[in-house]
């Protein structure tokens, strides 16, 4: 129960930590049981190495927890925080490290997301995880059901479509 309650407190803790030059976020994935240890260890190593490569201050805080269990695998949450005191463009650097961690998850057998979906942050991975035929099919369904783009949030694979209909990400 305490772990579940922490999920709701994370956003408030993140905002509080910013007052002390700490930037942090969580991200989740689904991982098959057979790849669980490998994904967790590789992702943590990647975050530490990316932090070190950029010569950022202090040491990052990185941890993970399993939140949901299934016959085929688990949902894993990663938590990553870093000191941003004196760091130029800290949000951009944080996002770069997070993207590299997501790539590491994919490279080691995890999924792009468990339940948060693709959204804008993960849209750059669309071409990597879906075939062109899949993308074209989903876009065709979207265009048929929403021809005037009422639901045009440009999330996930729909973020790869420009206003003139061209596809941009991973092209």
Coordinates of C-alpha atoms in Angstrom, one line a residue:
X1 CA 0.0 0.0 0.0
X2 CA 2.8 2.5 0.8
X3 CA 4.4 1.9 -2.6
X4 CA 1.1 2.5 -4.3
X5 CA 0.5 5.7 -2.3
X6 CA 4.0 6.9 -3.3
X7 CA 2.8 6.9 -6.9
X8 CA 0.4 9.8 -6.1
X9 CA 3.0 11.7 -4.1
X10 CA 5.7 11.6 -6.8
X11 CA 4.5 14.7 -8.6
X12 CA 4.5 16.7 -5.4
X13 CA 7.9 15.5 -4.4
X14 CA 9.2 16.4 -7.8
X15 CA 8.0 19.9 -7.5
X16 CA 9.4 20.2 -4.0
X17 CA 12.8 18.9 -5.1
X18 CA 13.0 21.5 -7.8
X19 CA 13.3 24.1 -5.1
X20 CA 16.5 22.4 -4.1
X21 CA 17.9 22.1 -7.7
X22 CA 16.9 18.4 -8.0
X23 CA 15.2 17.4 -11.2
X24 CA 13.5 14.0 -11.2
X25 CA 10.9 11.9 -13.0
X26 CA 9.6 8.4 -13.3
X27 CA 9.1 6.3 -16.4
X28 CA 7.7 2.8 -16.8
X29 CA 7.9 -0.3 -19.0
X30 CA 6.7 -3.8 -19.3
X31 CA 9.4 -6.5 -19.1
X32 CA 9.2 -10.2 -19.6
X33 CA 10.3 -12.2 -16.6
X34 CA 13.2 -13.7 -18.5
X35 CA 14.7 -10.2 -19.1
X36 CA 13.8 -8.4 -15.9
X37 CA 17.2 -8.4 -14.2
X38 CA 19.0 -7.5 -17.5
X39 CA 16.7 -4.6 -18.2
X40 CA 16.9 -3.1 -14.7
X41 CA 20.7 -3.4 -14.5
X42 CA 21.4 -2.2 -18.0
X43 CA 19.0 0.8 -17.6
X44 CA 20.6 1.9 -14.3
X45 CA 24.1 1.5 -15.8
X46 CA 23.0 3.6 -18.8
X47 CA 21.7 6.5 -16.7
X48 CA 24.9 6.5 -14.6
X49 CA 27.2 6.4 -17.6
X50 CA 25.2 9.2 -19.4
X51 CA 25.4 11.3 -16.3
X52 CA 29.1 10.8 -16.0
X53 CA 29.8 11.3 -19.7
X54 CA 28.2 14.8 -19.3
X55 CA 30.3 15.6 -16.2
X56 CA 27.1 16.6 -14.3
X57 CA 27.4 17.5 -10.7
X58 CA 27.0 14.9 -8.0
X59 CA 25.7 11.4 -8.6
X60 CA 22.3 10.7 -10.0
X61 CA 19.7 8.9 -7.9
X62 CA 18.4 5.9 -9.8
X63 CA 16.1 3.2 -8.5
X64 CA 13.4 0.9 -9.8
X65 CA 10.4 -1.0 -8.4
X66 CA 8.1 -3.6 -9.7
X67 CA 4.5 -2.5 -9.5
X68 CA 2.4 -5.1 -11.3
X69 CA 2.9 -8.8 -11.9
X70 CA 1.6 -10.8 -14.8
X71 CA 2.1 -14.4 -16.1
X72 CA 4.4 -13.1 -18.9
X73 CA 6.3 -10.3 -17.0
X74 CA 6.1 -7.2 -14.9
X75 CA 5.6 -3.5 -14.9
X76 CA 8.7 -1.8 -13.8
X77 CA 8.9 1.9 -12.7
X78 CA 12.3 3.6 -12.9
X79 CA 13.0 6.8 -10.8
X80 CA 15.7 9.1 -11.9
X81 CA 16.8 12.3 -10.1
X82 CA 19.8 14.6 -10.7
X83 CA 21.3 17.7 -9.3
X84 CA 20.8 20.6 -11.8
X85 CA 22.7 23.3 -9.9
X86 CA 24.8 25.2 -12.5
X87 CA 23.7 22.9 -15.3
X88 CA 22.8 24.7 -18.6
X89 CA 19.5 23.6 -20.2
X90 CA 18.8 21.0 -17.4
X91 CA 15.5 19.9 -18.9
X92 CA 17.0 19.1 -22.2
X93 CA 19.9 17.2 -20.7
X94 CA 17.5 15.3 -18.4
X95 CA 15.3 14.4 -21.4
X96 CA 18.4 13.2 -23.4
X97 CA 19.4 10.9 -20.5
X98 CA 15.8 9.6 -20.2
X99 CA 15.7 8.9 -23.9
X100 CA 18.9 7.0 -23.7
X101 CA 17.5 5.0 -20.8
X102 CA 14.3 4.2 -22.8
X103 CA 16.5 3.0 -25.7
X104 CA 18.4 0.8 -23.3
X105 CA 15.2 -0.7 -22.1
X106 CA 14.2 -1.5 -25.7
X107 CA 17.7 -2.8 -26.5
X108 CA 17.4 -5.2 -23.6
X109 CA 13.9 -6.6 -24.2
X110 CA 11.6 -4.2 -22.4
X111 CA 8.7 -2.3 -24.0
X112 CA 8.4 1.4 -24.7
X113 CA 5.6 1.7 -22.2
X114 CA 3.4 -0.4 -20.0
X115 CA 0.4 1.8 -19.5
X116 CA 1.4 5.4 -20.1
X117 CA 1.2 5.0 -23.9
X118 CA 3.5 6.6 -26.5
X119 CA 2.6 10.3 -26.1
X120 CA 4.9 13.0 -27.4
X121 CA 7.9 12.1 -25.3
X122 CA 8.1 8.6 -26.8
X123 CA 7.0 9.3 -30.3
X124 CA 10.5 9.3 -31.7
X125 CA 10.6 5.5 -31.1
X126 CA 7.5 4.8 -33.2
X127 CA 9.5 3.7 -36.3
X128 CA 11.6 1.5 -34.2
X129 CA 8.8 -0.5 -32.5
X130 CA 6.2 -0.6 -35.3
X131 CA 6.4 -1.6 -38.9
X132 CA 5.6 0.9 -41.6
X133 CA 2.5 -1.1 -42.5
X134 CA 1.3 -0.9 -38.9
X135 CA 1.8 2.9 -38.8
X136 CA 0.1 3.4 -42.1
X137 CA -2.9 1.3 -40.9
X138 CA -3.4 3.2 -37.7
X139 CA -3.0 6.5 -39.5
X140 CA -5.6 5.4 -42.1
X141 CA -8.1 4.5 -39.3
X142 CA -7.4 7.9 -37.6
X143 CA -8.0 9.8 -40.8
X144 CA -11.2 7.8 -41.6
X145 CA -12.7 8.3 -38.1
X146 CA -11.4 11.9 -37.6
X147 CA -11.1 13.5 -41.0
X148 CA -11.0 17.1 -39.7
X149 CA -8.6 16.2 -36.9
X150 CA -10.9 17.0 -33.9
X151 CA -8.8 14.8 -31.7
X152 CA -5.5 16.2 -33.1
X153 CA -3.3 16.0 -30.0
X154 CA -0.4 14.8 -32.2
X155 CA 0.6 12.1 -29.7
X156 CA 2.3 8.8 -30.3
X157 CA 2.4 7.9 -33.9
X158 CA 0.1 10.8 -34.8
X159 CA 2.9 13.2 -33.8
X160 CA 4.8 12.0 -36.9
X161 CA 2.2 13.6 -39.2
X162 CA 2.7 17.3 -40.1
X163 CA -0.2 19.5 -41.0
X164 CA 0.4 18.9 -44.7
X165 CA 0.1 15.1 -44.1
X166 CA 3.8 14.3 -44.4
X167 CA 5.4 12.0 -41.9
X168 CA 8.4 13.3 -40.1
X169 CA 9.8 11.2 -37.3
X170 CA 12.2 8.4 -38.3
X171 CA 11.6 9.0 -42.0

